[in-house]
Amino acid sequence: YFMVILFICVSHLMSTLGNPKSWINSLPTKLQTLNLANKLRDDPVAIKLASTDFGNIVREIPAAVLYPSSISDIASLIKFAHTTSSAPFNIAARGQGHSVRGQAMARNGVVVDMTSLKNQKNGYGIKVSGSPSMGWFADVGGEQLWVDVLHATLEHGLTPVSWTDYLYLTVGGTLSNAGISGQTFRYGPQISNVYEMDVITGKGDFVTCSREKNRELFFAVLGGLGQFGIIVRARIALETAPKRVKWVRMLYNDFSAFTEDQERLISNNGFKQNNALDYLEGLLLLNQGPPDNWRSSFFPLSDHANIISLVTKYGIVYCLEIAKFYDDHTLISMEEELKVLFQGLNFIPGYTFEKDVSYVDFLNRVRSGELKLQSQGLWDVPHPWSNLFVPKSRISDFNSGVFKDIVLKRNITTGPALVYPMNRSKWDDRMSAVIPEEDVFYAIGFLHSSGFNDWEALDAQNKDILKFCYDSGIEVKQYLPNYKTMEEWKSLHFGTIKWRTFEDRKNQFDPKMILSPGQRIFNKVK
Ligand code: FAD
């Protein structure tokens, strides 16, 4: 009896000592010699988090999750995968995991939980620098949330100029896509407002890059879908922060009138630098119940019945949404400027609504809706989202073929449906982000929420919308793109020339195809 007990104890001890983390078995055993072993986890909590995302549709199980306590932890892991390992494993940075198709996952590989750097002394945090003559900027860790960047910069009376609608996203995550919202027409996407970055490339090298220095990496990483390196610091442009926001919505039943007004307001004629709108978006009001949704609660309750009857009458009502920022001393001039801008707009008379809110409340407008859905258990549901860029010359065809036909007839769309234009001149084609060729193009967002059993119908609708575009020759591009094969990426997304650059950059900065396999561009499951 004693011998049996002794045997069990000794074999248990030997297996613990000899193979301190037996779970690493699917990864190269040599990984255990790095100083990272105690920062790698494979317990169910860590694995569950890293194998799910906001989309709640894709599931990929990693071998382990790295919780880095410094930037050099990330560099060591990538360098190891690149150089030491004969069979390199995949690595994906995970910001907030707010992707919708598994883009931040790494099957059988290692997911790097970037948020664990957030409160570490060895991370970059958020530091504001500059001067009135040279301009202001914030050096921000790639793991930081935009909402924290907002609060930290406001302490200095400053703010970034380009935003996303929702602020609980990481800087590294949005810069890997583009980062768009109602400010994009004027300031460009977030990727157009970065001066410099520190990146750990797919070879494990720490590289500082900007438009002047290591520019190939700089342009590759911005909109680069995590393919070339992990952004650990970004230097973000800042300007003086306003205090308040006049926020206005107007309703249209005529799509041409709606888009003509949108295009005029974002054009050079519609705004001179000092007399410009600060934000412009647009959305569809469909027969989905109350006109408000989680993305923003806006319309006065007393007007809901009136708006609903308008939607019932027309099927779709188009809602123009604009904002003008101001301070107490610019209140009067702001109102004058708005009056001029609104002259000649063709919304339905009487259907204009306005709100006056603080700058923070405006930028953080989606948060209250999120918290409400969370409290109802409706935030962590499947999100079969589809985001598209549609060239201006075909937006009317998109309205008749998609909004008026597919969307209206199927009547299954749930959640916000966005439609707003932006100017190509505010983007930089040297960056990896892909947009249509025309000077003005529209961002379309179907931000569906669904039950666990019925997301496929919405996904089928997304596919039919894309098919309609391809069949009708509308040169649509996906934003937050999702393709299954390299051929699709090449022909449907990048096009031959941009693909060549993208592929060359991949060979240069991540030749072993280690990074962000969840995008399904280069990586085979290893
Ligand atoms: P993750 O989902 O964690 O990662 C996205 C990709 O980037 C992955 O491939 C990942 O590997 C890679 N990555 C993550 N961190 C880094 C890093 N530091 N360096 C390099 N690669 C990295 N987008 C907009 O543009 N405008 C919006 O208004 C907007 N609103 C949204 C609202 C909600 C509620 C949600 C859920 C998403 C929204 N998005 C919006 C989309 C969002 O910008 C992207 O999903 C973005 O990728 C999310 O950031 P994340 O930090 O969660 O990234």
Coordinates of C-alpha atoms and ligand atoms in Angstrom, one line a residue:
Y1 CA 0.0 0.0 0.0
F2 CA 2.8 2.3 1.0
M3 CA 4.7 1.5 -2.2
V4 CA 1.6 2.3 -4.4
I5 CA 1.1 5.7 -2.6
L6 CA 4.8 6.5 -3.0
F7 CA 4.7 5.6 -6.7
I8 CA 1.7 7.9 -7.4
C9 CA 3.3 10.8 -5.5
V10 CA 6.7 10.4 -7.3
S11 CA 5.2 10.1 -10.7
H12 CA 3.0 13.1 -10.1
L13 CA 6.0 15.1 -8.8
M14 CA 8.1 14.0 -11.8
S15 CA 5.4 15.0 -14.3
T16 CA 5.0 18.4 -12.6
L17 CA 8.8 19.1 -12.5
G18 CA 9.8 17.5 -15.7
N19 CA 7.0 19.2 -17.7
P20 CA 5.9 22.2 -15.7
K21 CA 3.2 23.1 -18.2
S22 CA 2.1 20.0 -19.9
W23 CA -0.4 22.0 -21.8
I24 CA 2.3 23.6 -23.8
N25 CA 2.8 20.2 -25.5
S26 CA 1.3 21.4 -28.7
L27 CA 3.7 24.3 -28.7
P28 CA 7.5 23.7 -29.0
T29 CA 8.8 22.5 -25.6
K30 CA 11.7 24.8 -25.9
L31 CA 9.3 27.7 -25.3
Q32 CA 9.5 26.7 -21.6
T33 CA 13.1 27.9 -21.5
L34 CA 12.0 31.4 -22.1
N35 CA 11.2 33.7 -19.3
L36 CA 7.5 33.6 -20.3
A37 CA 6.3 30.3 -18.9
N38 CA 4.5 31.8 -15.9
K39 CA 2.8 34.4 -18.2
L40 CA 1.3 31.8 -20.5
R41 CA -2.0 30.3 -19.4
D42 CA -4.2 27.6 -20.8
D43 CA -6.8 27.4 -18.0
P44 CA -10.5 27.4 -19.2
V45 CA -11.0 31.1 -18.4
A46 CA -8.1 32.2 -20.4
I47 CA -8.8 29.9 -23.3
K48 CA -12.5 30.8 -23.4
L49 CA -11.9 34.5 -23.6
A50 CA -9.3 34.1 -26.3
S51 CA -11.5 31.8 -28.4
T52 CA -14.5 34.1 -28.6
D53 CA -15.1 37.6 -29.8
F54 CA -17.9 40.2 -30.1
G55 CA -19.2 38.5 -33.2
N56 CA -20.0 35.3 -31.3
I57 CA -19.9 33.3 -34.5
V58 CA -16.4 32.0 -34.9
R59 CA -14.6 29.9 -32.3
E60 CA -10.8 29.0 -32.5
I61 CA -9.1 27.4 -29.6
P62 CA -5.5 28.6 -29.0
A63 CA -2.8 26.4 -27.3
A64 CA -2.2 29.2 -24.8
V65 CA -2.7 32.9 -23.9
L66 CA 0.2 35.2 -23.2
Y67 CA -0.4 37.8 -20.5
P68 CA 2.6 40.0 -21.2
S69 CA 3.9 42.3 -18.4
S70 CA 6.3 44.1 -20.7
I71 CA 6.7 44.8 -24.4
S72 CA 9.8 42.6 -24.4
D73 CA 7.6 39.6 -23.5
I74 CA 5.8 40.1 -26.8
A75 CA 9.1 40.5 -28.6
S76 CA 10.6 37.3 -27.0
L77 CA 7.5 35.3 -28.0
I78 CA 7.5 36.4 -31.6
K79 CA 11.3 36.1 -31.9
F80 CA 11.1 32.6 -30.5
A81 CA 8.3 31.6 -33.0
H82 CA 10.3 33.2 -35.8
T83 CA 13.8 32.0 -35.1
T84 CA 14.0 29.2 -32.6
S85 CA 11.1 27.1 -33.6
S86 CA 11.5 24.8 -36.5
A87 CA 7.7 24.7 -36.8
P88 CA 6.6 28.3 -36.1
F89 CA 3.2 28.6 -34.3
N90 CA 0.7 31.4 -35.0
I91 CA 0.4 34.5 -32.7
A92 CA -2.5 37.0 -32.6
A93 CA -2.6 40.2 -30.7
R94 CA -6.0 40.5 -29.0
G95 CA -7.1 44.0 -28.1
Q96 CA -10.7 44.0 -26.8
G97 CA -11.7 41.1 -29.1
H98 CA -14.3 43.3 -30.6
S99 CA -13.8 41.8 -34.0
V100 CA -16.8 39.8 -35.4
R101 CA -15.2 37.0 -37.4
G102 CA -12.4 35.6 -35.2
Q103 CA -9.8 38.1 -36.5
A104 CA -8.0 38.2 -33.2
M105 CA -7.9 34.4 -32.7
A106 CA -5.1 31.9 -33.2
R107 CA -6.0 28.2 -33.5
N108 CA -3.4 26.1 -31.8
G109 CA -1.2 29.1 -31.4
V110 CA -0.7 31.9 -28.8
V111 CA -3.1 34.8 -28.3
V112 CA -1.4 37.8 -26.8
D113 CA -3.8 39.5 -24.4
M114 CA -2.8 43.1 -25.0
T115 CA -5.0 44.5 -22.2
S116 CA -2.7 42.9 -19.6
L117 CA -0.2 45.7 -20.5
K118 CA -2.7 48.3 -19.7
N119 CA -1.7 48.9 -16.1
Q120 CA 1.9 47.7 -16.3
K121 CA 4.7 50.2 -15.6
N122 CA 6.5 48.6 -18.5
G123 CA 3.8 49.5 -21.0
Y124 CA 3.6 53.0 -22.5
G125 CA 0.4 54.2 -20.9
I126 CA -0.9 57.5 -22.2
K127 CA 1.5 60.5 -22.3
V128 CA 0.7 63.9 -23.7
S129 CA 3.5 66.0 -25.1
G130 CA 4.2 68.8 -27.6
S131 CA 3.9 72.6 -27.6
P132 CA 1.6 75.3 -29.0
S133 CA 4.1 76.0 -31.8
M134 CA 5.0 72.4 -32.7
G135 CA 1.5 70.9 -32.1
W136 CA 0.4 68.4 -29.5
F137 CA 0.4 64.6 -29.5
A138 CA -0.2 61.6 -27.2
D139 CA 2.1 58.6 -27.0
V140 CA -0.3 55.8 -26.4
G141 CA 0.2 52.0 -25.8
G142 CA -1.4 49.9 -28.5
E143 CA -3.4 48.2 -25.7
Q144 CA -5.0 51.4 -24.5
L145 CA -8.7 52.0 -24.9
W146 CA -9.8 55.1 -26.8
V147 CA -12.1 56.1 -24.0
D148 CA -9.0 56.3 -21.7
V149 CA -7.1 58.3 -24.4
L150 CA -10.1 60.7 -24.4
H151 CA -10.1 61.2 -20.6
A152 CA -6.3 61.5 -20.3
T153 CA -6.0 64.0 -23.1
L154 CA -8.9 66.1 -21.9
E155 CA -7.0 66.7 -18.6
H156 CA -4.7 68.8 -20.8
G157 CA -7.5 70.5 -22.6
L158 CA -6.7 68.4 -25.7
T159 CA -8.3 65.6 -27.8
P160 CA -7.7 63.3 -30.7
V161 CA -9.6 64.5 -33.8
S162 CA -10.8 61.3 -35.4
W163 CA -12.9 58.7 -33.6
T164 CA -14.9 55.5 -33.8
D165 CA -18.6 55.6 -32.7
Y166 CA -17.7 53.3 -29.8
L167 CA -14.7 54.1 -27.6
Y168 CA -14.1 50.7 -25.8
L169 CA -11.8 49.5 -28.5
T170 CA -8.0 49.4 -28.4
V171 CA -5.8 51.8 -30.3
G172 CA -3.9 48.9 -31.8
G173 CA -7.1 47.2 -32.9
T174 CA -8.7 50.2 -34.7
L175 CA -5.4 51.2 -36.3
S176 CA -5.1 47.7 -37.7
N177 CA -8.4 48.4 -39.6
A178 CA -8.8 52.2 -40.1
G179 CA -11.0 53.7 -37.3
I180 CA -13.9 55.5 -38.9
S181 CA -16.8 57.6 -37.7
G182 CA -18.6 60.9 -38.5
Q183 CA -15.3 62.8 -38.3
T184 CA -13.6 60.8 -41.1
F185 CA -14.9 63.1 -43.9
R186 CA -13.0 66.0 -42.4
Y187 CA -10.0 64.5 -40.6
G188 CA -9.6 61.2 -42.3
P189 CA -9.8 57.8 -40.4
Q190 CA -7.8 57.3 -37.2
I191 CA -4.9 55.8 -39.3
S192 CA -4.5 59.3 -41.0
N193 CA -3.9 60.9 -37.6
V194 CA -0.9 58.9 -36.4
Y195 CA 2.6 60.4 -36.5
E196 CA 4.8 57.5 -35.4
M197 CA 4.6 53.9 -34.0
D198 CA 6.6 51.3 -32.2
V199 CA 6.0 47.9 -33.7
I200 CA 7.2 44.4 -32.9
T201 CA 7.4 42.9 -36.3
G202 CA 6.7 39.2 -37.3
K203 CA 10.5 38.6 -36.9
G204 CA 10.4 39.8 -33.3
D205 CA 12.2 43.1 -34.1
F206 CA 11.3 46.3 -32.2
V207 CA 11.1 49.0 -34.8
T208 CA 10.1 52.7 -34.6
C209 CA 8.4 53.9 -37.7
S210 CA 6.9 57.0 -39.2
R211 CA 6.4 58.7 -42.6
E212 CA 10.1 59.6 -42.5
K213 CA 11.6 56.5 -40.7
N214 CA 11.0 52.9 -41.7
R215 CA 8.1 54.2 -43.7
E216 CA 7.4 50.9 -45.4
L217 CA 6.5 49.3 -42.1
F218 CA 4.5 52.4 -41.0
F219 CA 2.3 52.3 -44.1
A220 CA 2.0 48.5 -43.9
V221 CA 0.8 48.4 -40.3
L222 CA -1.8 51.1 -40.7
G223 CA -4.9 49.3 -41.8
G224 CA -2.7 46.2 -42.0
L225 CA -5.1 43.8 -40.3
G226 CA -2.4 42.8 -37.8
Q227 CA -0.3 41.1 -40.5
F228 CA 3.1 42.8 -40.2
G229 CA 3.6 43.5 -36.5
I230 CA 2.1 44.2 -33.1
I231 CA 1.6 48.0 -32.5
V232 CA 2.9 48.7 -29.0
R233 CA 2.9 52.5 -29.2
A234 CA 1.2 55.0 -31.4
R235 CA 1.8 58.8 -31.5
I236 CA -1.7 60.3 -32.0
A237 CA -2.3 63.9 -33.2
L238 CA -4.2 66.1 -30.8
E239 CA -6.0 69.4 -31.0
T240 CA -7.6 71.8 -28.5
A241 CA -10.7 70.1 -27.1
P242 CA -14.1 71.7 -27.4
K243 CA -16.5 71.6 -24.5
R244 CA -19.9 71.2 -26.0
V245 CA -21.7 69.8 -29.0
K246 CA -24.8 70.8 -30.9
W247 CA -26.1 67.5 -32.2
V248 CA -28.8 67.6 -34.9
R249 CA -30.8 65.0 -36.9
M250 CA -33.1 65.6 -39.9
L251 CA -35.4 63.1 -41.6
Y252 CA -35.8 62.4 -45.3
N253 CA -38.1 60.2 -47.3
D254 CA -36.2 60.8 -50.5
F255 CA -32.8 59.1 -50.9
S256 CA -31.4 61.5 -53.5
A257 CA -32.2 64.5 -51.4
F258 CA -30.6 62.8 -48.4
T259 CA -27.3 61.9 -50.2
E260 CA -27.1 65.2 -52.1
D261 CA -27.3 67.0 -48.7
Q262 CA -24.7 64.7 -47.2
E263 CA -22.4 65.2 -50.1
R264 CA -22.8 68.9 -50.1
L265 CA -22.1 69.1 -46.3
I266 CA -18.8 67.1 -46.6
S267 CA -17.6 68.9 -49.8
N268 CA -15.3 71.9 -49.8
N269 CA -18.2 74.1 -50.7
G270 CA -20.1 72.8 -47.8
F271 CA -17.4 73.6 -45.3
K272 CA -14.5 76.0 -45.0
Q273 CA -12.1 75.1 -42.3
N274 CA -13.6 77.5 -39.8
N275 CA -17.2 76.9 -40.8
A276 CA -17.2 73.2 -41.0
L277 CA -19.3 70.5 -39.5
D278 CA -17.3 68.4 -37.0
Y279 CA -19.2 65.2 -37.6
L280 CA -21.6 63.8 -40.2
E281 CA -23.2 60.4 -40.4
G282 CA -26.6 59.0 -41.5
L283 CA -28.8 56.0 -40.7
L284 CA -31.8 54.2 -41.9
L285 CA -35.0 54.2 -39.8
L286 CA -36.8 50.9 -40.5
N287 CA -39.9 49.3 -39.2
Q288 CA -38.1 47.9 -36.1
G289 CA -40.1 49.5 -33.3
P290 CA -38.8 52.6 -31.5
P291 CA -36.6 54.9 -33.7
D292 CA -33.8 54.8 -31.1
N293 CA -31.4 51.8 -30.7
W294 CA -28.4 50.9 -28.5
R295 CA -26.1 53.0 -30.7
S296 CA -27.7 56.2 -29.5
S297 CA -30.8 57.3 -27.7
F298 CA -31.7 60.6 -29.4
F299 CA -35.3 61.3 -30.3
P300 CA -37.6 62.8 -27.7
L301 CA -40.0 60.2 -26.5
S302 CA -42.9 62.5 -27.3
D303 CA -41.9 62.4 -31.0
H304 CA -41.6 58.6 -31.3
A305 CA -45.2 57.9 -32.4
N306 CA -44.9 60.6 -35.1
I307 CA -41.6 59.2 -36.4
I308 CA -42.9 55.6 -36.4
S309 CA -45.9 56.6 -38.5
L310 CA -43.5 58.3 -41.0
V311 CA -41.5 55.1 -41.2
T312 CA -44.7 53.1 -41.6
K313 CA -45.8 55.4 -44.4
Y314 CA -42.5 55.3 -46.4
G315 CA -41.0 52.0 -45.4
I316 CA -37.6 53.6 -45.0
V317 CA -36.8 57.0 -43.6
Y318 CA -33.3 58.3 -44.0
C319 CA -31.8 60.2 -41.1
L320 CA -29.0 62.7 -41.5
E321 CA -27.0 63.2 -38.3
I322 CA -24.6 66.0 -37.8
A323 CA -22.7 67.7 -35.0
K324 CA -20.9 71.0 -34.5
F325 CA -18.6 71.4 -31.6
Y326 CA -18.3 74.7 -29.6
D327 CA -17.3 76.4 -26.4
D328 CA -19.3 78.9 -24.4
H329 CA -17.7 81.9 -26.2
T330 CA -18.3 80.4 -29.6
L331 CA -22.0 79.6 -29.0
I332 CA -23.3 82.5 -31.1
S333 CA -21.0 82.0 -34.0
M334 CA -21.6 78.2 -34.0
E335 CA -25.4 78.9 -34.3
E336 CA -24.8 81.4 -37.2
E337 CA -22.6 78.8 -39.0
L338 CA -25.1 76.1 -38.6
K339 CA -27.8 78.4 -40.0
V340 CA -25.7 79.0 -43.1
L341 CA -24.9 75.3 -43.5
F342 CA -28.5 74.3 -43.2
Q343 CA -29.7 76.7 -45.9
G344 CA -31.2 74.8 -48.8
L345 CA -31.2 71.4 -47.1
N346 CA -34.1 69.3 -48.3
F347 CA -35.2 67.3 -45.2
I348 CA -38.9 66.8 -44.6
P349 CA -40.1 70.2 -43.1
G350 CA -40.7 70.0 -39.4
Y351 CA -38.6 66.8 -39.0
T352 CA -35.5 68.2 -37.4
F353 CA -34.4 67.4 -33.9
E354 CA -31.5 68.7 -31.8
K355 CA -29.7 68.1 -28.6
D356 CA -27.0 70.0 -26.8
V357 CA -24.6 67.7 -24.9
S358 CA -21.1 67.8 -23.5
Y359 CA -18.2 66.7 -25.7
V360 CA -17.6 63.6 -23.6
D361 CA -21.2 62.6 -23.7
F362 CA -21.3 63.0 -27.4
L363 CA -18.2 60.9 -28.1
N364 CA -19.2 58.3 -25.5
R365 CA -22.8 58.1 -26.7
V366 CA -22.8 54.4 -27.4
R367 CA -21.8 53.4 -23.9
S368 CA -25.1 53.8 -22.2
G369 CA -26.8 51.6 -24.8
E370 CA -24.1 49.0 -24.3
L371 CA -24.6 48.9 -20.5
K372 CA -28.3 48.6 -21.0
L373 CA -28.0 45.6 -23.3
Q374 CA -25.4 44.1 -21.0
S375 CA -27.8 44.3 -18.1
Q376 CA -30.4 42.5 -20.2
G377 CA -27.9 39.8 -21.3
L378 CA -28.3 41.1 -24.9
W379 CA -24.7 42.3 -25.6
D380 CA -23.0 38.9 -25.8
V381 CA -25.2 37.6 -28.6
P382 CA -24.2 36.8 -32.2
H383 CA -23.4 39.9 -34.3
P384 CA -23.4 39.0 -38.0
W385 CA -22.2 42.5 -39.0
S386 CA -21.4 43.7 -42.5
N387 CA -19.5 46.9 -43.2
L388 CA -19.0 48.1 -46.7
F389 CA -17.6 51.0 -48.7
V390 CA -19.7 51.9 -51.7
P391 CA -18.6 54.3 -54.4
K392 CA -20.7 57.5 -54.7
S393 CA -21.5 56.9 -58.3
R394 CA -23.4 53.7 -57.4
I395 CA -25.0 54.7 -54.1
S396 CA -28.4 55.2 -55.8
D397 CA -28.2 51.7 -57.2
F398 CA -27.3 50.4 -53.8
N399 CA -30.4 52.1 -52.4
S400 CA -32.7 50.5 -54.9
G401 CA -31.1 47.1 -54.9
V402 CA -30.2 46.7 -51.3
F403 CA -32.1 49.1 -49.0
K404 CA -35.4 49.1 -51.0
D405 CA -35.3 45.6 -52.2
I406 CA -33.3 43.1 -50.0
V407 CA -33.5 44.9 -46.7
L408 CA -37.1 46.2 -46.9
K409 CA -38.6 43.1 -48.4
R410 CA -36.9 40.6 -46.0
N411 CA -37.7 42.8 -43.0
I412 CA -35.3 40.9 -40.8
T413 CA -32.7 43.7 -40.2
T414 CA -32.0 44.2 -36.5
G415 CA -29.9 47.0 -35.0
P416 CA -28.4 50.1 -36.6
A417 CA -28.0 50.5 -40.3
L418 CA -25.5 53.3 -41.1
V419 CA -24.9 55.2 -44.3
Y420 CA -22.6 58.2 -44.6
P421 CA -20.0 59.6 -47.1
M422 CA -16.3 60.3 -46.7
N423 CA -13.6 61.9 -48.8
R424 CA -10.9 59.8 -50.4
S425 CA -8.5 62.7 -50.2
K426 CA -8.3 62.2 -46.4
W427 CA -6.9 58.7 -46.8
D428 CA -3.4 57.7 -47.8
D429 CA -3.3 54.9 -50.4
R430 CA 0.2 53.9 -49.3
M431 CA -1.4 52.5 -46.2
S432 CA -2.8 48.9 -46.2
A433 CA -6.4 50.0 -45.8
V434 CA -8.5 49.4 -48.9
I435 CA -11.1 51.8 -50.1
P436 CA -13.0 52.4 -53.4
E437 CA -11.3 54.4 -56.2
E438 CA -13.8 57.3 -56.3
D439 CA -13.2 60.7 -54.6
V440 CA -16.3 60.2 -52.4
F441 CA -17.5 56.9 -51.1
Y442 CA -20.1 55.8 -48.5
A443 CA -19.6 53.7 -45.4
I444 CA -22.5 51.3 -45.0
G445 CA -22.9 49.4 -41.7
F446 CA -25.4 46.7 -40.9
L447 CA -24.8 46.2 -37.2
H448 CA -27.0 43.2 -36.7
S449 CA -27.7 41.6 -33.3
S450 CA -29.4 38.2 -33.3
G451 CA -30.4 35.2 -31.3
F452 CA -28.0 32.2 -31.2
N453 CA -30.2 30.3 -33.6
D454 CA -31.1 32.8 -36.2
W455 CA -27.9 34.7 -37.1
E456 CA -27.6 32.6 -40.3
A457 CA -30.6 34.4 -42.0
L458 CA -28.9 37.8 -41.4
D459 CA -25.6 36.4 -42.6
A460 CA -27.3 35.1 -45.7
Q461 CA -28.7 38.6 -46.3
N462 CA -25.1 40.0 -45.9
K463 CA -24.0 37.6 -48.6
D464 CA -26.9 38.4 -50.9
I465 CA -26.1 42.1 -50.6
L466 CA -22.5 41.4 -51.6
K467 CA -23.6 39.2 -54.5
F468 CA -26.0 41.9 -55.7
C469 CA -23.1 44.4 -55.7
Y470 CA -20.8 42.0 -57.6
D471 CA -23.5 41.1 -60.1
S472 CA -24.3 44.8 -60.7
G473 CA -20.7 45.8 -61.1
I474 CA -20.7 48.0 -57.9
E475 CA -17.1 48.1 -56.9
V476 CA -17.8 47.6 -53.2
K477 CA -15.1 47.0 -50.6
Q478 CA -15.6 45.4 -47.2
Y479 CA -14.5 47.3 -44.2
L480 CA -13.4 45.0 -41.3
P481 CA -13.1 42.5 -44.2
N482 CA -13.8 38.8 -44.0
Y483 CA -12.8 36.5 -46.9
K484 CA -12.2 32.8 -46.9
T485 CA -9.4 32.3 -49.4
M486 CA -6.3 34.1 -50.6
E487 CA -7.8 34.3 -54.1
E488 CA -10.7 36.3 -52.7
W489 CA -8.4 38.6 -50.8
K490 CA -6.4 39.2 -53.9
S491 CA -9.2 39.7 -56.5
L492 CA -12.1 41.0 -54.4
H493 CA -10.4 43.0 -51.8
F494 CA -6.9 44.3 -52.7
G495 CA -6.8 44.1 -56.5
T496 CA -3.6 43.0 -58.2
I497 CA -1.4 46.0 -57.5
K498 CA -2.3 46.6 -53.9
W499 CA -2.1 42.8 -53.3
R500 CA 1.5 42.7 -54.6
T501 CA 2.5 45.4 -52.2
F502 CA 0.7 43.7 -49.3
E503 CA 2.3 40.4 -50.1
D504 CA 5.8 41.9 -50.5
R505 CA 5.4 43.6 -47.1
K506 CA 4.3 40.3 -45.5
N507 CA 7.4 38.6 -46.9
Q508 CA 9.5 41.4 -45.5
F509 CA 8.0 41.8 -42.0
D510 CA 6.4 38.4 -41.2
P511 CA 8.0 36.0 -43.6
K512 CA 7.0 32.9 -41.6
M513 CA 3.3 34.0 -41.7
I514 CA 3.0 34.0 -37.9
L515 CA 0.8 37.0 -37.1
S516 CA -3.0 37.4 -36.9
P517 CA -4.0 34.1 -38.6
G518 CA -7.7 34.8 -37.8
Q519 CA -7.8 37.2 -40.7
R520 CA -7.3 34.1 -43.0
I521 CA -5.1 35.9 -45.5
F522 CA -1.8 34.0 -45.5
N523 CA -1.7 31.6 -42.6
K524 CA -2.4 27.9 -42.7
V525 CA -3.4 26.4 -39.4
K526 CA -0.2 25.1 -37.9
Ligands
FAD1 P1 -9.4 43.0 -31.8 O1 -10.7 42.5 -32.2 O2 -8.9 42.5 -30.5 O3 -8.3 42.8 -33.0 C1 -8.6 43.2 -34.3 C2 -7.4 42.8 -35.2 O4 -6.3 43.6 -34.9 C3 -7.0 41.3 -35.0 O5 -6.5 40.8 -36.2 C4 -5.8 41.5 -34.0 O6 -4.9 40.4 -34.1 C5 -5.2 42.8 -34.5 N1 -4.6 43.6 -33.3 C6 -5.2 43.8 -32.1 N2 -4.3 44.6 -31.4 C7 -3.3 44.8 -32.2 C8 -2.1 45.6 -32.0 N3 -1.8 46.2 -30.9 N4 -1.2 45.6 -33.1 C9 -1.4 44.9 -34.2 N5 -2.5 44.2 -34.4 C10 -3.5 44.2 -33.4 N6 -14.8 50.4 -36.1 C11 -14.7 51.6 -36.6 O7 -13.9 51.9 -37.4 N7 -15.7 52.6 -36.3 C12 -16.6 52.4 -35.4 O8 -17.4 53.2 -35.1 C13 -16.7 51.1 -34.8 N8 -17.7 50.8 -33.8 C14 -17.7 49.6 -33.2 C15 -18.6 49.4 -32.3 C16 -18.7 48.2 -31.6 C17 -19.7 47.9 -30.5 C18 -17.8 47.2 -32.0 C19 -17.8 45.8 -31.3 C20 -16.8 47.4 -33.0 C21 -16.8 48.6 -33.6 N9 -15.8 48.9 -34.6 C22 -15.8 50.1 -35.2 C23 -14.9 47.8 -35.1 C24 -13.6 47.9 -34.4 O9 -12.9 49.0 -34.7 C25 -12.8 46.7 -34.8 O10 -13.5 45.5 -34.5 C26 -11.5 46.7 -34.0 O11 -10.6 45.6 -34.5 C27 -11.7 46.4 -32.6 O12 -10.6 46.6 -31.8 P2 -10.2 45.6 -30.7 O13 -9.3 46.3 -29.9 O14 -11.3 44.9 -30.1 O15 -9.4 44.6 -31.8

